[in-house]
Tab-separated table of C-alpha atoms in Angstrom:
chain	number	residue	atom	x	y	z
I	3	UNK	CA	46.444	-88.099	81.789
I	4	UNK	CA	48.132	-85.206	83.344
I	5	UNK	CA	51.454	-86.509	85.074
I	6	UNK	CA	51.559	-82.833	87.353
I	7	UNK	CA	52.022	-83.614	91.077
I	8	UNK	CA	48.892	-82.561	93.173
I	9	UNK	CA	48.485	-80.948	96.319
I	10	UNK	CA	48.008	-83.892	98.302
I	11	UNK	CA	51.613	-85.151	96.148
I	12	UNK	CA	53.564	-81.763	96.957
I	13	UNK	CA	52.576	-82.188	100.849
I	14	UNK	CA	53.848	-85.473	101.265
I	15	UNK	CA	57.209	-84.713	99.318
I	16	UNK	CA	57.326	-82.052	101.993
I	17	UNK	CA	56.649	-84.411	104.920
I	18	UNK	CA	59.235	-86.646	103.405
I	19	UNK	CA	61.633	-84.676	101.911
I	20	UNK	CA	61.968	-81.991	104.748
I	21	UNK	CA	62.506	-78.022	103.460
I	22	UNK	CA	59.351	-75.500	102.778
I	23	UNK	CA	57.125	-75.186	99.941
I	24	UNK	CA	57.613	-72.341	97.822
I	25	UNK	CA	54.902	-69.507	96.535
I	26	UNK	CA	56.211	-66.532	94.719
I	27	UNK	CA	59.841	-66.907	96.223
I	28	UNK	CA	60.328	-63.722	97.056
I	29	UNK	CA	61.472	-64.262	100.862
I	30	UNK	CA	62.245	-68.042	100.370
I	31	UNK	CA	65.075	-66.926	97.834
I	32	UNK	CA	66.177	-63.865	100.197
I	33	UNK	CA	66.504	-66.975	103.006
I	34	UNK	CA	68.338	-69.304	100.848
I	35	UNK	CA	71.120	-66.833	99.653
I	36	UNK	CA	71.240	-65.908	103.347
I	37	UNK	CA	71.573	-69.153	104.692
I	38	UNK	CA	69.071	-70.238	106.586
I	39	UNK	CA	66.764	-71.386	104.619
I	40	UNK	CA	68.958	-74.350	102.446
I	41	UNK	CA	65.886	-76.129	101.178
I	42	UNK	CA	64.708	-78.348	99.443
I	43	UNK	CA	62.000	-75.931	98.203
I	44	UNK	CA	58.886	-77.794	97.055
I	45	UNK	CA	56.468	-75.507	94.301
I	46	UNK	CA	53.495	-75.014	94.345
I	47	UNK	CA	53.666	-73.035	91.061
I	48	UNK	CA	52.507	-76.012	88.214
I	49	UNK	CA	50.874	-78.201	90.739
I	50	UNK	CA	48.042	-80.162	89.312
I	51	UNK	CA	45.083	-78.627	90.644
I	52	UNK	CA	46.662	-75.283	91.081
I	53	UNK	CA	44.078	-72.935	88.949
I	54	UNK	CA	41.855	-73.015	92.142
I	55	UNK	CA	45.196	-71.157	93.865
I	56	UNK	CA	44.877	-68.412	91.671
I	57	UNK	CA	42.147	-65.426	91.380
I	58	UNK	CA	38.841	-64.233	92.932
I	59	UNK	CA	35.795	-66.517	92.490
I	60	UNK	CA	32.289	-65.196	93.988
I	61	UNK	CA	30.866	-67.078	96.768
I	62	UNK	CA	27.069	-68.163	97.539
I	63	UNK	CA	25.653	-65.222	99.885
I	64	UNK	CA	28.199	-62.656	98.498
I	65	UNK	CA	31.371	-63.597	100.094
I	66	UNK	CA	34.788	-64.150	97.493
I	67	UNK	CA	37.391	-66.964	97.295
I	68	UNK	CA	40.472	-65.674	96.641
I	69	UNK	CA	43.306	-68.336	95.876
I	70	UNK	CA	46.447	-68.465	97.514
I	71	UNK	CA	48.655	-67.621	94.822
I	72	UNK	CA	47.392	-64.738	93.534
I	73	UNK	CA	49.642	-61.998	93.485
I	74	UNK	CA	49.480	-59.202	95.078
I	75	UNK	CA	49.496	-56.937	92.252
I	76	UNK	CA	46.211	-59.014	91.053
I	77	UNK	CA	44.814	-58.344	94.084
I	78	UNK	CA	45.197	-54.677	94.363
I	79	UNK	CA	43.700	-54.339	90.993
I	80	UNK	CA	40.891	-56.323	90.973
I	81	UNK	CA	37.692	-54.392	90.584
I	82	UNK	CA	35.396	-56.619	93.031
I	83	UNK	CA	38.015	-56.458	95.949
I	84	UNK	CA	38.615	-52.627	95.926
I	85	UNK	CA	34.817	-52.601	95.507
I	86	UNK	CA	33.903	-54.543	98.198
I	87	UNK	CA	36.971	-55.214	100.049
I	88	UNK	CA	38.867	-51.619	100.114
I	89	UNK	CA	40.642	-52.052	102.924
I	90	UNK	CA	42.557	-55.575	101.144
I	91	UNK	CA	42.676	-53.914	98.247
I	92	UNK	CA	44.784	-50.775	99.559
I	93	UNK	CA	46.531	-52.969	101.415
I	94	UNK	CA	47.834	-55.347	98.653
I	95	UNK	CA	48.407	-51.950	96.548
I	96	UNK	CA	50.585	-51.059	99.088
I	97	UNK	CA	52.922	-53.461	100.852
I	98	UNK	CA	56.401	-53.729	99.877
I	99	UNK	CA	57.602	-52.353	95.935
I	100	UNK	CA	55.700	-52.744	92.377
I	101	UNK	CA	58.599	-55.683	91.809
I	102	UNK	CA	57.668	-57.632	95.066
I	103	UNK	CA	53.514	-56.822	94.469
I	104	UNK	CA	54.077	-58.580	90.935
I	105	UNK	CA	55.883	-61.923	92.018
I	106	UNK	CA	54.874	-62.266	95.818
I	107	UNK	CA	51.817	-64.010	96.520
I	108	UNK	CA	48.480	-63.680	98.743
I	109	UNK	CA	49.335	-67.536	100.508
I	110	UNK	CA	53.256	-66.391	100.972
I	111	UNK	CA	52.319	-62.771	102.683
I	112	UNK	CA	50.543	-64.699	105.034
I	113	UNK	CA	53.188	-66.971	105.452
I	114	UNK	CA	56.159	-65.165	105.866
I	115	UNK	CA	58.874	-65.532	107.641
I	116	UNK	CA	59.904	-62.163	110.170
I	117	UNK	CA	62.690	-59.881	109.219
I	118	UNK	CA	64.787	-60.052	112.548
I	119	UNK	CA	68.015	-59.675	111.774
I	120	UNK	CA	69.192	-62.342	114.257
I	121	UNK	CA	67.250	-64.743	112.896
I	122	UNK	CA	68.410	-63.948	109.380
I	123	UNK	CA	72.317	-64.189	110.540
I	124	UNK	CA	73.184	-67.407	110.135
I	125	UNK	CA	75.891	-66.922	112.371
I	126	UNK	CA	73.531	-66.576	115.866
I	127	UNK	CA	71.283	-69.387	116.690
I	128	UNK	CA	67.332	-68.136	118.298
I	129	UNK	CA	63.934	-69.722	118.748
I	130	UNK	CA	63.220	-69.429	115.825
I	131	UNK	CA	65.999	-71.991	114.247
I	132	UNK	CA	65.614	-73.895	117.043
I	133	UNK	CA	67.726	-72.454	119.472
I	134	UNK	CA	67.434	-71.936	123.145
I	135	UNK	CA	66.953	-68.231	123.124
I	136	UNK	CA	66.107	-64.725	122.059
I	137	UNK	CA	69.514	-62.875	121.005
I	138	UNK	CA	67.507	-59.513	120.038
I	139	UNK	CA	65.759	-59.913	123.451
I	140	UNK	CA	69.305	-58.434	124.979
I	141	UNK	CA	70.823	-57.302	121.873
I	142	UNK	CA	69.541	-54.685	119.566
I	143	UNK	CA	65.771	-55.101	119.111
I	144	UNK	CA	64.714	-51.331	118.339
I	145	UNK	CA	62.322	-52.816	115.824
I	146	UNK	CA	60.906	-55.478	117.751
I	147	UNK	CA	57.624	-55.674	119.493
I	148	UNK	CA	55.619	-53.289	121.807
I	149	UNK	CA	52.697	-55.667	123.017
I	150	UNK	CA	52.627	-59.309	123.853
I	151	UNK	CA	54.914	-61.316	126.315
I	152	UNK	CA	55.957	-64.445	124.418
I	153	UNK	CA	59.560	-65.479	124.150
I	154	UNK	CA	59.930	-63.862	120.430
I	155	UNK	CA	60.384	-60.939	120.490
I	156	UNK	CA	60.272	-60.064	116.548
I	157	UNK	CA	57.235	-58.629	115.113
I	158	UNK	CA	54.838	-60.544	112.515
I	159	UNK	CA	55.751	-59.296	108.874
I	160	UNK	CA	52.489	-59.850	107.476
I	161	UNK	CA	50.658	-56.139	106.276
I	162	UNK	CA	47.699	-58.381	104.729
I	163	UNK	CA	46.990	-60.362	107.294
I	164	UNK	CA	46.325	-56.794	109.204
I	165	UNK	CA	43.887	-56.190	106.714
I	166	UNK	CA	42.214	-59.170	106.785
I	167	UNK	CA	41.435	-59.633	110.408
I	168	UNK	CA	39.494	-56.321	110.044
I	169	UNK	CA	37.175	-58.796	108.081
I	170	UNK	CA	37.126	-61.726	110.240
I	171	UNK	CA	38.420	-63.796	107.129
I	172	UNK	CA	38.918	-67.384	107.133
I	173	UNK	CA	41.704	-69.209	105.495
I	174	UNK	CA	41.546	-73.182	103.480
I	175	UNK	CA	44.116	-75.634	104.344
I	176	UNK	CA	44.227	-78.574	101.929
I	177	UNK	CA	43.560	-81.642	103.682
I	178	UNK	CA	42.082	-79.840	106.653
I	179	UNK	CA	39.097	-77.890	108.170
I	180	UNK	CA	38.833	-73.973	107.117
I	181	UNK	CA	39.753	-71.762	110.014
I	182	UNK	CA	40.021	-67.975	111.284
I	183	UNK	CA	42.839	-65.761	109.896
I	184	UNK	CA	43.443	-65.174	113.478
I	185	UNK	CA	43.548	-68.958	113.781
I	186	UNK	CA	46.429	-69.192	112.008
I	187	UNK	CA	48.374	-67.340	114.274
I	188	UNK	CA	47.008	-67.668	117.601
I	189	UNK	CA	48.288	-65.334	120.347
I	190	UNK	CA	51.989	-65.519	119.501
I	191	UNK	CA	53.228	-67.401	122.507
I	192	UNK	CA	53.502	-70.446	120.490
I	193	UNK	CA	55.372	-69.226	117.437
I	194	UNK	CA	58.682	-70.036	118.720
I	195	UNK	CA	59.866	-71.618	115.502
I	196	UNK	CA	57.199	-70.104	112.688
I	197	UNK	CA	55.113	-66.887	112.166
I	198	UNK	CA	52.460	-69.180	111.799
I	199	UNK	CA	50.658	-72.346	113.244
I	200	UNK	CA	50.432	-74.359	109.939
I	201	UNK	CA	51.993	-77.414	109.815
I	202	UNK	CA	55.042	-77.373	107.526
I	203	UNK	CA	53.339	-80.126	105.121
I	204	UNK	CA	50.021	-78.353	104.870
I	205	UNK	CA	48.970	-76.123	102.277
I	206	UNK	CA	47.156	-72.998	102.523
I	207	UNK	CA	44.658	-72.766	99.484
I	208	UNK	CA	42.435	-69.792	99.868
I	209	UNK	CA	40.872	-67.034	101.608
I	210	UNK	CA	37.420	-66.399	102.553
I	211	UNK	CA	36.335	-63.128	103.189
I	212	UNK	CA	32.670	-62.930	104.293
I	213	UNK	CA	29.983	-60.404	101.521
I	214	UNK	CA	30.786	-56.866	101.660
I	215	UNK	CA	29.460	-53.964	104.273
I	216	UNK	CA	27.220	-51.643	102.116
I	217	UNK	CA	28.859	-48.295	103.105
I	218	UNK	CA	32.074	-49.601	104.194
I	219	UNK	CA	35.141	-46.877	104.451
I	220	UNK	CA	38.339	-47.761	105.205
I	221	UNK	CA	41.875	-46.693	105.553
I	222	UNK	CA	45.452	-48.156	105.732
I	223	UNK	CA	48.855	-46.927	107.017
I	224	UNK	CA	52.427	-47.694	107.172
I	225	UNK	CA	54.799	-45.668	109.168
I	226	UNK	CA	58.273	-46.618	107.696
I	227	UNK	CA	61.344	-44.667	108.830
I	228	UNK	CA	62.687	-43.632	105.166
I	229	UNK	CA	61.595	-45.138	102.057
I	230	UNK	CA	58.179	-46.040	101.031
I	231	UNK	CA	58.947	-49.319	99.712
I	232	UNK	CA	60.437	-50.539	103.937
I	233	UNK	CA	58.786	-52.932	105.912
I	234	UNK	CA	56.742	-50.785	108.440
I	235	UNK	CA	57.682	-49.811	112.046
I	236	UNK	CA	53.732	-50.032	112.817
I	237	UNK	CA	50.786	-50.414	110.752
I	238	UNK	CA	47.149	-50.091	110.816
I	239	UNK	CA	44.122	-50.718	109.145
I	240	UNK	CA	39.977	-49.678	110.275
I	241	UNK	CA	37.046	-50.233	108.470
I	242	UNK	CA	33.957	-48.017	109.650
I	243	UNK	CA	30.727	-47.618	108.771
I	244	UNK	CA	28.614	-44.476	109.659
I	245	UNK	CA	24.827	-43.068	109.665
I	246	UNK	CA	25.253	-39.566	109.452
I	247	UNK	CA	28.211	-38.998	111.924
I	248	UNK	CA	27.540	-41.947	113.968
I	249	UNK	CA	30.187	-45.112	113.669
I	250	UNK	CA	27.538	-48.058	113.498
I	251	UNK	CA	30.221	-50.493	112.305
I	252	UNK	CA	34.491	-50.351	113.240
I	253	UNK	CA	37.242	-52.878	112.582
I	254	UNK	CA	40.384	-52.148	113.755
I	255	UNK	CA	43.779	-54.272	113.385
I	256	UNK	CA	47.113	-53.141	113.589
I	257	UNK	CA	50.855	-54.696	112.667
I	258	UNK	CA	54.007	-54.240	113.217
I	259	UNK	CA	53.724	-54.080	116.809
I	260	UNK	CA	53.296	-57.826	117.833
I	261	UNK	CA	54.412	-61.592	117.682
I	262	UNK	CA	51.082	-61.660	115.634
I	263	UNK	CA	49.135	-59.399	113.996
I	264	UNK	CA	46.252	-57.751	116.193
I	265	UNK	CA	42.785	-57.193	116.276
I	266	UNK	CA	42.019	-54.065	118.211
I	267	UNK	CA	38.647	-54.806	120.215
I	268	UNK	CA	39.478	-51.703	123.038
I	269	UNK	CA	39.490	-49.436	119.431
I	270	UNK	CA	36.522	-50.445	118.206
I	271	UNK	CA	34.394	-50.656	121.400
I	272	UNK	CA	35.122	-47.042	122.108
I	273	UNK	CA	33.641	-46.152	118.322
I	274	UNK	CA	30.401	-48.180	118.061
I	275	UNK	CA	27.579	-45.820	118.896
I	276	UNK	CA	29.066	-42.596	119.257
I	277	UNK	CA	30.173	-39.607	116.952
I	278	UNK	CA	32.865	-39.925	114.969
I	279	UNK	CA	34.342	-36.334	116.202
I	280	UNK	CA	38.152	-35.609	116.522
I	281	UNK	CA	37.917	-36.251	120.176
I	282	UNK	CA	36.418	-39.522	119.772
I	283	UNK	CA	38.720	-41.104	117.527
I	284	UNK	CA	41.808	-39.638	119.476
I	285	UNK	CA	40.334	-41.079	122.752
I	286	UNK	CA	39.439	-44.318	120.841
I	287	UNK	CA	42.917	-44.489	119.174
I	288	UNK	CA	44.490	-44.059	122.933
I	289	UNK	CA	42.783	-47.241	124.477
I	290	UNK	CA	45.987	-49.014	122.577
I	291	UNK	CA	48.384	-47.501	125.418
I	292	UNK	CA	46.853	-50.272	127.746
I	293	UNK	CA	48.187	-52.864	125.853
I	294	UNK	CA	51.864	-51.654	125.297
I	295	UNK	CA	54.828	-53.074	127.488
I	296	UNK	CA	57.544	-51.793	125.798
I	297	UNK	CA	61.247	-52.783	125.487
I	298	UNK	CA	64.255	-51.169	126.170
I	299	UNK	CA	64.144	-49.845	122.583
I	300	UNK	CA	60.805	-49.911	121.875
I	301	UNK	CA	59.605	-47.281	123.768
I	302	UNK	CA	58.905	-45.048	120.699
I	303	UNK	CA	56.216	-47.415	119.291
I	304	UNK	CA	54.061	-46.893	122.143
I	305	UNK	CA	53.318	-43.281	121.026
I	306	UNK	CA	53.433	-44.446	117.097
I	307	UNK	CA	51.162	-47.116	117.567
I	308	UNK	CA	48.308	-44.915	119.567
I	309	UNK	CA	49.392	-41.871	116.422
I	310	UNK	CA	49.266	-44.750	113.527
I	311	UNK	CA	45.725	-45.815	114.853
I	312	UNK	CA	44.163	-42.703	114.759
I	313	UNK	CA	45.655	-41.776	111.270
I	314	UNK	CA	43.031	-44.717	109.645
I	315	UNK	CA	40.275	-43.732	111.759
I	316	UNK	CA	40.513	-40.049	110.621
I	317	UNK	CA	40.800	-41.276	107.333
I	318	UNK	CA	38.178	-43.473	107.061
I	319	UNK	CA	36.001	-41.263	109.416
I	320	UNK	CA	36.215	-38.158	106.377
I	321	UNK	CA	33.406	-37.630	104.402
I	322	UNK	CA	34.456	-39.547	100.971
I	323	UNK	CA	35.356	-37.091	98.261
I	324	UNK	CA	34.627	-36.863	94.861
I	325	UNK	CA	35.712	-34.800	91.391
């Protein structure tokens, strides 16, 4: 009889116990040598039950099951997600470094914690540790948000979950109902202390993503300031679909710029039924500008958000090459 804890076992240790449950480790270790995250760290890596966290399983109808612990790396070179999923699949292959890609996992991307460097200081006290206030709010927040009007003003780390609202993907929570990617998050007003709505004893086991679209193109891009391998200033991700030079299908999310990753519904409205000419996608990449209230310091995502929009759809929009 196998003595390994289960899920249901790890989630009350966590209820009782207090501290996070642990994926890959790649941010919860960054946390802990920083601080603020002292544990105890409850993982999920050995549970009993834990195979059906890892790798791609087909679904009835065409959909796939992908379990929260694959890694990203896995994920990025998996032949039915770049297949069928391309947009996932380039986004996996290109978040963070090969090192991170190879340890951090689908479940803890989604999870994440943001990379506001008040929040990692253990020396100021914010929402998001349970404090009264936003220091970066009046302090230096030249990274933070463009859109949204919560009381956070740090952006949502999460590059996959970009991609995977372009899908309308769902998410399994052990012990609970399935629900929306964008369920997970919600608007952002409420993630005061989280990036995330899940309780901190739940467990997120899976994601759903629905069967493929025959046809489907689709493009990411992260505008860093320097190196490849930094987290993103903004972010973006579209999936089209065209007959002859006619968008007939668009999904567009973008990151980076938010309290939660968003879906762009102005973006893809302005697609659907017309030509996908140069002066189409740049008007269709402008409708963001609407939805940008800028701070003091983030004035220059306004313009990088609309410009990092219409980067995907161009891409995605050009005839596919071959050779």
């Amino acid at each position: 009889m196998s003595t390994e804890p289960t899920l249901t076992d790890l989630s009350a240790a966590v209820l009782a116990r207090g501290g996070e449950l642990r994926a890959g480790g790649t941010d919860t270790t960054a946390r802990q040598r920083a601080g603020i995250s002292p544990g105890p760290f409850t993982d999920l890596d050995g549970a009993g039950g834990a195979g059906g966290l890892r790798g791609c399983t087909p679904q009835p109808g065409g959909g796939l099951r992908i379990g929260a612990l694959t890694t990203l790396a896995a994920l990025a070179a998996d032949p039915r997600v770049r297949s069928g999923w391309p947009a996932l699949a380039a986004s996996a292959g290109t978040a963070a470094t090969p090192q991170i890609r190879a340890a951090g996992t689908l479940g803890g991307n989604l999870l994440q914690r943001n990379r506001c460097w008040y929040y990692r200081n253990p020396h100021f006290s914010c929402l998001q540790k349970g404090g009264s206030g936003c220091p970066a709010r009046e302090g230096d927040h030249h990274f933070g948000v463009v859109s949204g009007d919560g009381p956070c003003v740090a952006p949502h780390p999460s590059t996959l979950a970009t991609a995977l609202l372009t899908y309308d993907a769902g998410v399994e929570v052990h012990g609970e109902s399935p629900r929306t990617v964008a369920a997970l998050y919600g608007d952002g007003d409420r993630l005061h202390r989280a990036d995330h709505l899940l309780a901190p004893d739940r467990i997120l086991t899976a994601v759903l993503l629905p069967p493929p679209l025959p046809g489907e193109r689709a493009a990411c891009h992260r505008a860093t300031s320097r190196a490849h391998g930094e987290w993103p200033l903004v972010e973006a991700t579209a999936r089209l679909a065209l007959d002859g030079a006619t968008v007939t299908h668009a999904a567009v999310a973008a990151g980076g710029v938010a309290r939660v990753p968003l879906r762009l519904p102005e973006v893809e409205a302005a697609l659907i039924g017309r030509e996908a000419t140069p002066e189409a996608l740049a008007a269709a990449a402008a409708t963001v500008l609407a939805r940008c209230r800028p701070l003091p310091q983030t004035g220059y995502k306004t313009t990088l958000f609309r410009d990092t929009v219409l980067e995907v759809l161009e891409r995605a929009a050009a005839p596919a090459t071959t050779g």
